[in-house]
PDB file of C-alpha atoms in Angstrom:
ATOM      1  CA  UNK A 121      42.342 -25.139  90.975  1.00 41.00           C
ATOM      2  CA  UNK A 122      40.205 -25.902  88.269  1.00 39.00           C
ATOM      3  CA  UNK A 123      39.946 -23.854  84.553  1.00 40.00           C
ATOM      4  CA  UNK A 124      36.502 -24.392  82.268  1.00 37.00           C
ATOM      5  CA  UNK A 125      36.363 -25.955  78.624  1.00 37.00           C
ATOM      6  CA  UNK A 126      37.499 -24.368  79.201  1.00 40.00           C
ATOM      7  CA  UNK A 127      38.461 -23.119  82.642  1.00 36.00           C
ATOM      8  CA  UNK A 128      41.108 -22.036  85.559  1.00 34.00           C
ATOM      9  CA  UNK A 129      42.021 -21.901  89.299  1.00 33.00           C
ATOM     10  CA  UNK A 130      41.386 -19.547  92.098  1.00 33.00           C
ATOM     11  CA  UNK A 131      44.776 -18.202  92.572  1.00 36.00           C
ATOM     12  CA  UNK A 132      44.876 -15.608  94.749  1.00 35.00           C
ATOM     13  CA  UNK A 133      48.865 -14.680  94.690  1.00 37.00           C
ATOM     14  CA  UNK A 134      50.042 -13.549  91.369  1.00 35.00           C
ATOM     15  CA  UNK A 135      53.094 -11.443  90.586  1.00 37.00           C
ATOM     16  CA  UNK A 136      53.459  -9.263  87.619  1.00 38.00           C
ATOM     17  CA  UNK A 137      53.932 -10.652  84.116  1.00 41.00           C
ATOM     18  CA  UNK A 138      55.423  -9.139  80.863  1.00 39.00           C
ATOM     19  CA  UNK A 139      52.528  -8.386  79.164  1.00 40.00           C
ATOM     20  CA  UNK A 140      52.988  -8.924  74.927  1.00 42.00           C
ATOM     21  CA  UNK A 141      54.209  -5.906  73.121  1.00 41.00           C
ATOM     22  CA  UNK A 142      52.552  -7.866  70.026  1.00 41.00           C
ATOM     23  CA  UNK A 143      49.420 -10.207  69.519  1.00 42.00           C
ATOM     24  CA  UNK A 144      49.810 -12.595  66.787  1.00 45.00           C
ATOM     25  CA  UNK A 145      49.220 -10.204  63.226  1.00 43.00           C
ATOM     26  CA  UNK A 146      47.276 -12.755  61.541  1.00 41.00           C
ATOM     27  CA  UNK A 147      44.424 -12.564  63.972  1.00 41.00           C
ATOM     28  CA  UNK A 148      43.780  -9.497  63.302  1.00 44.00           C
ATOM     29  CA  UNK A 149      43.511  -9.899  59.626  1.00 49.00           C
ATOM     30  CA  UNK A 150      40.513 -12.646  60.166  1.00 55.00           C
ATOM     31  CA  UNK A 151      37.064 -11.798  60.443  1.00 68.00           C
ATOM     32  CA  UNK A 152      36.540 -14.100  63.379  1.00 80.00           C
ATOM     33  CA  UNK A 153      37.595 -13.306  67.048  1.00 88.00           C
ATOM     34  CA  UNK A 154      41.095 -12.269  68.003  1.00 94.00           C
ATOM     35  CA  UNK A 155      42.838 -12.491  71.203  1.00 96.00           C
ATOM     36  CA  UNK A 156      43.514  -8.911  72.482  1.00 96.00           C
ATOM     37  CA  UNK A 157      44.586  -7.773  76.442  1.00 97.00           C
ATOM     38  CA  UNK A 158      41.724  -7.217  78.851  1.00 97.00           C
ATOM     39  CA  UNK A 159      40.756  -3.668  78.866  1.00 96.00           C
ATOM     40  CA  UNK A 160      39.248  -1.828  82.369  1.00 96.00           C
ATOM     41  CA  UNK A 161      35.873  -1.854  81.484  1.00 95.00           C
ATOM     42  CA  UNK A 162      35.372  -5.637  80.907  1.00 96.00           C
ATOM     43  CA  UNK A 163      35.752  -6.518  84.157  1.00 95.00           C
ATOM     44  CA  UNK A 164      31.643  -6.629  84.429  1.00 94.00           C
ATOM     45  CA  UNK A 165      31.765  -8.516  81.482  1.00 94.00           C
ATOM     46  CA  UNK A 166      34.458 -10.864  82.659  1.00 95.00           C
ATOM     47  CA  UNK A 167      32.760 -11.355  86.575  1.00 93.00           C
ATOM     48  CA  UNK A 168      29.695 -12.399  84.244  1.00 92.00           C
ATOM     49  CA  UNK A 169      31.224 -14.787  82.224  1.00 93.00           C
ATOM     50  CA  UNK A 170      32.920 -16.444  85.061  1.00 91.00           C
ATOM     51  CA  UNK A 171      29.091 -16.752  86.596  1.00 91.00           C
ATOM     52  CA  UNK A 172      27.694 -17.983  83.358  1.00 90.00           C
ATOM     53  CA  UNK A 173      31.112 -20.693  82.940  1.00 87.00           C
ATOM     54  CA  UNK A 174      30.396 -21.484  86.870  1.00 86.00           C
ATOM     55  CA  UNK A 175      26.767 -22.148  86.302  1.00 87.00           C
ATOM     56  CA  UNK A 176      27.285 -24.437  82.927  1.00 85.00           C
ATOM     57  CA  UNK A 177      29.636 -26.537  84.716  1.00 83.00           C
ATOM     58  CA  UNK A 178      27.316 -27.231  87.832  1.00 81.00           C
ATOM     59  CA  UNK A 179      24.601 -27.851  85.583  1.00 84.00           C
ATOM     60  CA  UNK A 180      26.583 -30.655  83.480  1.00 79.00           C
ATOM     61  CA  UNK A 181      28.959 -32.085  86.074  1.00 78.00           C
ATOM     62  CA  UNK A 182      27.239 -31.120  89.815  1.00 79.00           C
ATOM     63  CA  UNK A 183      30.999 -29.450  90.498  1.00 77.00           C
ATOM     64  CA  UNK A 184      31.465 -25.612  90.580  1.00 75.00           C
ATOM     65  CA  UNK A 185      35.022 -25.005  88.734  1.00 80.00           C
ATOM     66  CA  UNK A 186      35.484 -21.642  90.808  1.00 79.00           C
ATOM     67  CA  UNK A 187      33.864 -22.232  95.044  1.00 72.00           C
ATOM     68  CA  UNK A 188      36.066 -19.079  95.323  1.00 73.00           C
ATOM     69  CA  UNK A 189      34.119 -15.661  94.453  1.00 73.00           C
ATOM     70  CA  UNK A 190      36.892 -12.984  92.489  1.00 82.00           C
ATOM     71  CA  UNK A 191      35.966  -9.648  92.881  1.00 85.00           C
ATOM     72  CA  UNK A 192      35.675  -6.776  91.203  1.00 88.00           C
ATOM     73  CA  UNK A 193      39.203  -5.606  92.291  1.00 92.00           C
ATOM     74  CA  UNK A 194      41.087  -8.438  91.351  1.00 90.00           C
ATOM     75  CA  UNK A 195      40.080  -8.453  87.825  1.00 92.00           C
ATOM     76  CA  UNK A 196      41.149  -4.921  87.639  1.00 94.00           C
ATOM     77  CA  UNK A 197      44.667  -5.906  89.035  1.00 95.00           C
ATOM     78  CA  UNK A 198      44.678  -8.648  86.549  1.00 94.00           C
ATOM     79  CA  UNK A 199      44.203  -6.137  83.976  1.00 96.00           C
ATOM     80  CA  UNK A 200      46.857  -3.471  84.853  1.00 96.00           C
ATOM     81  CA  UNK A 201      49.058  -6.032  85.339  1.00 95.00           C
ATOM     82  CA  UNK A 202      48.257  -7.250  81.699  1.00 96.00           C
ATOM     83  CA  UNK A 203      47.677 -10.759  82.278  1.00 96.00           C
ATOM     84  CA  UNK A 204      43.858 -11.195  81.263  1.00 97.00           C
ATOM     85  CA  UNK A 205      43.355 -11.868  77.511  1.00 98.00           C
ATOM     86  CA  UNK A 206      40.140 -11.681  76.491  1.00 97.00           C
ATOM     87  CA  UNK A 207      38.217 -13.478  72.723  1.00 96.00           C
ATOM     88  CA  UNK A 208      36.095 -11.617  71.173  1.00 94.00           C
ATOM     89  CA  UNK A 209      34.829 -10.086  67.537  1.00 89.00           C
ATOM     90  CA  UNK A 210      35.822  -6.038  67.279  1.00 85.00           C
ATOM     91  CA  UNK A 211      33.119  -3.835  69.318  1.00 84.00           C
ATOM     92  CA  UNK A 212      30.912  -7.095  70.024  1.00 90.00           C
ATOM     93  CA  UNK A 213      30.533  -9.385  73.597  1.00 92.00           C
ATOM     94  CA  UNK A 214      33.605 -10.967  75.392  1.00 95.00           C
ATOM     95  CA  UNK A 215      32.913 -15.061  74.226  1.00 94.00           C
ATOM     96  CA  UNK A 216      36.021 -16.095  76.020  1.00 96.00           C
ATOM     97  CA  UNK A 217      38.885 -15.278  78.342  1.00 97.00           C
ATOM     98  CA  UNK A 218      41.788 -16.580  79.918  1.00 97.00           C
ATOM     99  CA  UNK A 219      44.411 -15.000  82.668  1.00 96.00           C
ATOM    100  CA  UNK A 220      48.633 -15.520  82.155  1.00 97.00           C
ATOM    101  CA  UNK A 221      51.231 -15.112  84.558  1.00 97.00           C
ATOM    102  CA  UNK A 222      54.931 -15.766  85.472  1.00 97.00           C
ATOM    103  CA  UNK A 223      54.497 -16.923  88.954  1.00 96.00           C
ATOM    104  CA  UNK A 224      52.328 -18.716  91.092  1.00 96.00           C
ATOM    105  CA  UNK A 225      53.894 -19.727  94.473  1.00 95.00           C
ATOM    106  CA  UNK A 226      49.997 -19.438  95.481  1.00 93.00           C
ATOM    107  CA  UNK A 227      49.648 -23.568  94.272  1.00 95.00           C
ATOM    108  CA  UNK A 228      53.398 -23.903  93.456  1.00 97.00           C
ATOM    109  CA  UNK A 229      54.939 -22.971  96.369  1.00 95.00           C
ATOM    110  CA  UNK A 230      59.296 -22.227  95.720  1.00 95.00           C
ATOM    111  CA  UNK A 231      58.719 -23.795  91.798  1.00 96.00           C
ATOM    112  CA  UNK A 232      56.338 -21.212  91.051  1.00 96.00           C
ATOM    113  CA  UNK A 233      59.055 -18.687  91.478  1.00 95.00           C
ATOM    114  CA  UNK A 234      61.625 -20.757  89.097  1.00 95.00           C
ATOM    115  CA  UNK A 235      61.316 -18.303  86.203  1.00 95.00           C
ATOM    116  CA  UNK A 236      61.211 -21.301  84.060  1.00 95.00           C
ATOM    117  CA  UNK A 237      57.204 -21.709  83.514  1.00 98.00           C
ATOM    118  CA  UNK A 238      53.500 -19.653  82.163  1.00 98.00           C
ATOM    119  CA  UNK A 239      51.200 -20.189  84.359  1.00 98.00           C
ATOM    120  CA  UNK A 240      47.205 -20.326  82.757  1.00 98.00           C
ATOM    121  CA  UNK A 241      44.358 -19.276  85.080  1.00 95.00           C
ATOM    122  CA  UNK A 242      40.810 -18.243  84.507  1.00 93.00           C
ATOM    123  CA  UNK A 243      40.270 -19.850  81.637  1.00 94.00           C
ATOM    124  CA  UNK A 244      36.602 -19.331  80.958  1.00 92.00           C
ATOM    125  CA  UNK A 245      34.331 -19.319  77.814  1.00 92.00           C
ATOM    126  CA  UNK A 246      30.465 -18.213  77.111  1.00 92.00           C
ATOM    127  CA  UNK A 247      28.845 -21.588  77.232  1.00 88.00           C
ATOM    128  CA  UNK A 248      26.018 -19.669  74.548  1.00 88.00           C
ATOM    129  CA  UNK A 249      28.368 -17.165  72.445  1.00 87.00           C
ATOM    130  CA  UNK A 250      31.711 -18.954  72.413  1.00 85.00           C
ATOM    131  CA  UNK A 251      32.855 -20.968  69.398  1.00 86.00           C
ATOM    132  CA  UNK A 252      33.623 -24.603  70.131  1.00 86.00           C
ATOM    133  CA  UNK A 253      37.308 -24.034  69.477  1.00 91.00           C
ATOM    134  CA  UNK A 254      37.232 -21.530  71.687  1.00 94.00           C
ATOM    135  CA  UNK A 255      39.174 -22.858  75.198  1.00 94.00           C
ATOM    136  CA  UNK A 256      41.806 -24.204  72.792  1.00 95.00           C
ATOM    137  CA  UNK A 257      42.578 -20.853  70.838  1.00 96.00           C
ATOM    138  CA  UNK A 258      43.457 -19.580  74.109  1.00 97.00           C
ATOM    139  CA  UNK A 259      45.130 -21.853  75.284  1.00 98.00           C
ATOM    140  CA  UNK A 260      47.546 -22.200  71.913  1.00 98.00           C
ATOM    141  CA  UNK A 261      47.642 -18.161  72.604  1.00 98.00           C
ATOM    142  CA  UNK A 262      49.176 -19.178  75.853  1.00 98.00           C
ATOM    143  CA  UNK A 263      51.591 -21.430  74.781  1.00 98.00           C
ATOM    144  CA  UNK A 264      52.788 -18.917  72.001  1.00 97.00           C
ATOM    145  CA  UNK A 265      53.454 -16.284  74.377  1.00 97.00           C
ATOM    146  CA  UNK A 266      54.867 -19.040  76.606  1.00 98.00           C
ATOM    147  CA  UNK A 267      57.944 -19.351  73.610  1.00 98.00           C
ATOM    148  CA  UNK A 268      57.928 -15.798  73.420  1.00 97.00           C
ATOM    149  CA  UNK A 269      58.865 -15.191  76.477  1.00 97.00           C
ATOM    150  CA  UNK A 270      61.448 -17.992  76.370  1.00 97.00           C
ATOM    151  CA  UNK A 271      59.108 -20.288  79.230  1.00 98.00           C
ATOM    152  CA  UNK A 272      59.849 -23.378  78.008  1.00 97.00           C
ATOM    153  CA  UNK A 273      56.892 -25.241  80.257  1.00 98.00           C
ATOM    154  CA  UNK A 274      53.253 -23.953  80.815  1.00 98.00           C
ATOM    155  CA  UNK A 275      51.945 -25.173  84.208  1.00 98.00           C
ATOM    156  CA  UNK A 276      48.614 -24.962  85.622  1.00 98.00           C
ATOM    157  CA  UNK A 277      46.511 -26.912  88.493  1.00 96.00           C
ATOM    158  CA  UNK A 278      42.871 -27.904  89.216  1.00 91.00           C
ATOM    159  CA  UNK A 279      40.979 -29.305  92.042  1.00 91.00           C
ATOM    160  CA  UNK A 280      41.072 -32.750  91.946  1.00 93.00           C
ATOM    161  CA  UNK A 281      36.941 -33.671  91.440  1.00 88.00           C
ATOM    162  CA  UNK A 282      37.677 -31.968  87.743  1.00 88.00           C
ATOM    163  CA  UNK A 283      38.336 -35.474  86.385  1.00 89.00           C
ATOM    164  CA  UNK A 284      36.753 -33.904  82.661  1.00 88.00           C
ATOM    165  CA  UNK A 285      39.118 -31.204  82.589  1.00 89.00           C
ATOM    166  CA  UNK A 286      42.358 -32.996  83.853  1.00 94.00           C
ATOM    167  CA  UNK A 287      41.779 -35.790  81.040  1.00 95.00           C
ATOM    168  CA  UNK A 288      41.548 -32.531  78.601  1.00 94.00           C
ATOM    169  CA  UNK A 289      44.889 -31.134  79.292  1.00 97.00           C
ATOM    170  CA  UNK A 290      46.270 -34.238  79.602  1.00 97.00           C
ATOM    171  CA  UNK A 291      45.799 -34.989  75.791  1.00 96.00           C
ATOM    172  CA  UNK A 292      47.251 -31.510  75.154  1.00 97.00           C
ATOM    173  CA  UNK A 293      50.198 -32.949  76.287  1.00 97.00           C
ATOM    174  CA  UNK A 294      50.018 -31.664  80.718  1.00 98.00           C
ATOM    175  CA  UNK A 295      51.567 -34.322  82.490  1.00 98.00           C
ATOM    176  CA  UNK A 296      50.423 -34.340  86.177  1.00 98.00           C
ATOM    177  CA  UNK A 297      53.168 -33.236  88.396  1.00 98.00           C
ATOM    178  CA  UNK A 298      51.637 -33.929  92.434  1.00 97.00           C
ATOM    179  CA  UNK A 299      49.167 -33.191  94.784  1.00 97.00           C
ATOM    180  CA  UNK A 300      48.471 -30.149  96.465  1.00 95.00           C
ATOM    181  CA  UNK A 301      45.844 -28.749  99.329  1.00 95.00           C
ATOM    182  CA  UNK A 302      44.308 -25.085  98.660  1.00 91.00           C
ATOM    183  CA  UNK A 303      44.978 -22.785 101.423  1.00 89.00           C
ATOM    184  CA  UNK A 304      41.925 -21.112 101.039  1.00 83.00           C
ATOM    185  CA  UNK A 305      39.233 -23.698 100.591  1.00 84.00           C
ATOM    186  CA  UNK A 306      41.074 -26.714 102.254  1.00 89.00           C
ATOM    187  CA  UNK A 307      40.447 -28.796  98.988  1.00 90.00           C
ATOM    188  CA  UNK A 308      43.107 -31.567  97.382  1.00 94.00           C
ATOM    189  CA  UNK A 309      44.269 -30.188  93.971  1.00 95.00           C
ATOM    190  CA  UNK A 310      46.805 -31.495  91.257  1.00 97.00           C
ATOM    191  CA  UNK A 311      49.488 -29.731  89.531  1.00 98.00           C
ATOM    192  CA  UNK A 312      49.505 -30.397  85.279  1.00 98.00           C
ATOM    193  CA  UNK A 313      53.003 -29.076  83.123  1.00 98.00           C
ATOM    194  CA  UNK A 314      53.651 -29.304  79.916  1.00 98.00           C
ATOM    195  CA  UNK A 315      56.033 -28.415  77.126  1.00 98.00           C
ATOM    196  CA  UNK A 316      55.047 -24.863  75.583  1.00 98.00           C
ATOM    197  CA  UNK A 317      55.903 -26.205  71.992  1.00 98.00           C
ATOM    198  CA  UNK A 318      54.216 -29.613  72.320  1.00 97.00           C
ATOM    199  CA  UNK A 319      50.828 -27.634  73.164  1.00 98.00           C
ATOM    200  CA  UNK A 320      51.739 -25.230  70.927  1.00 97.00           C
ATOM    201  CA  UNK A 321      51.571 -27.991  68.161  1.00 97.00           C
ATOM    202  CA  UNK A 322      48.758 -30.002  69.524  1.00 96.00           C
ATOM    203  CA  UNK A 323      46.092 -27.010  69.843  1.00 96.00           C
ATOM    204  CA  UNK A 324      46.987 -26.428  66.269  1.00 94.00           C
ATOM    205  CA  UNK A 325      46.229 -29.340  65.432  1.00 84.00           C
ATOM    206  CA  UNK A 326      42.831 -29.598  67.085  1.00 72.00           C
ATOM    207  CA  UNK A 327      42.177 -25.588  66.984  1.00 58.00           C
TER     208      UNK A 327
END
């Protein structure tokens, strides 16, 4: 389903992930925000900024990005599975997050279990404390750890009324793949791939 600008899907069927044994050394050397794991106690912090990305969206487009409410236990699975990334500055608020995985047959049915593909969910970002950059450092994050983990595609998939975000991915390179009907909510989404190194370049670019 749908991810914020940035955001993601509700996905409710997510497998385990490798989570990174490294996040990239020269964020940590800035003085800005770096791009570390999710840790156990930011999952109030995370259900908030989903509310607060939720909210901004309805109030600028009339659409909610997320009709599906995520509870307190699935962000905690999220975590210990280490697929939620989180933005921030050292010992200061969460400004962004996004969620990473290596399967989704939730929206992706057989392909989503190919092997060949990161899947980007979640992403959400502090319409008041988030840089403007924000939605597309995670994102390039995602493509990096895409290559790293030798996934030569990232994939992800919105509901179809998210005409703003679509056309966003889109010039990050997503290419739009079919059609799909949520399970859960009975609403038409789309599925967007792309080439991990062509995002990779193009959120540099723009980043």
């Amino acid at each position: 389903m749908a991810q914020n600008q940035l955001f993601s899907t509700p996905n409710n069927d997510r497998s385990s992930g490798t989570a990174p044994q490294d996040i990239d050394d020269s964020s940590r050397k800035q003085d800005g925000p770096i791009i570390i794991p999710a840790r156990a106690e930011d999952v109030g912090a995370l259900m908030d900024l989903m509310s607060q990305a939720n909210q901004y969206a309805l109030s600028k487009s009339g659409k909610l990005v997320w009709t599906t409410q995520f509870s307190n236990d699935w962000f905690q699975s999220q975590i210990k599975l280490g697929e939620c990334f989180v933005l921030r500055k050292p010992d200061r608020p969460i400004t962004a997050a996004i969620t990473i995985s290596e399967q989704d047959a939730y929206s992706w049915g057989d392909q989503g279990n190919d092997g060949q593909a990161l899947y980007l969910h979640k992403l959400m970002k502090s319409p008041k404390l988030a840089q403007p950059n924000a939605g597309l450092k995670l994102i390039h994050f995602a493509a990096q750890e895409a290559l790293r983990r030798d996934k030569q595609v990232v994939r992800c998939d919105f509901l179809v009324s998210m005409s703003g975000l679509i056309d966003y991915y889109e010039r990050l390179g997503f290419i739009e793949q079919r059609l799909l009907i949520y399970k859960a909510s009975d609403e038409q989404g789309v599925l967007l791939q792309a080439n991990s190194r062509e995002v990779l370049e193009k959120t540099a670019q723009h980043g």
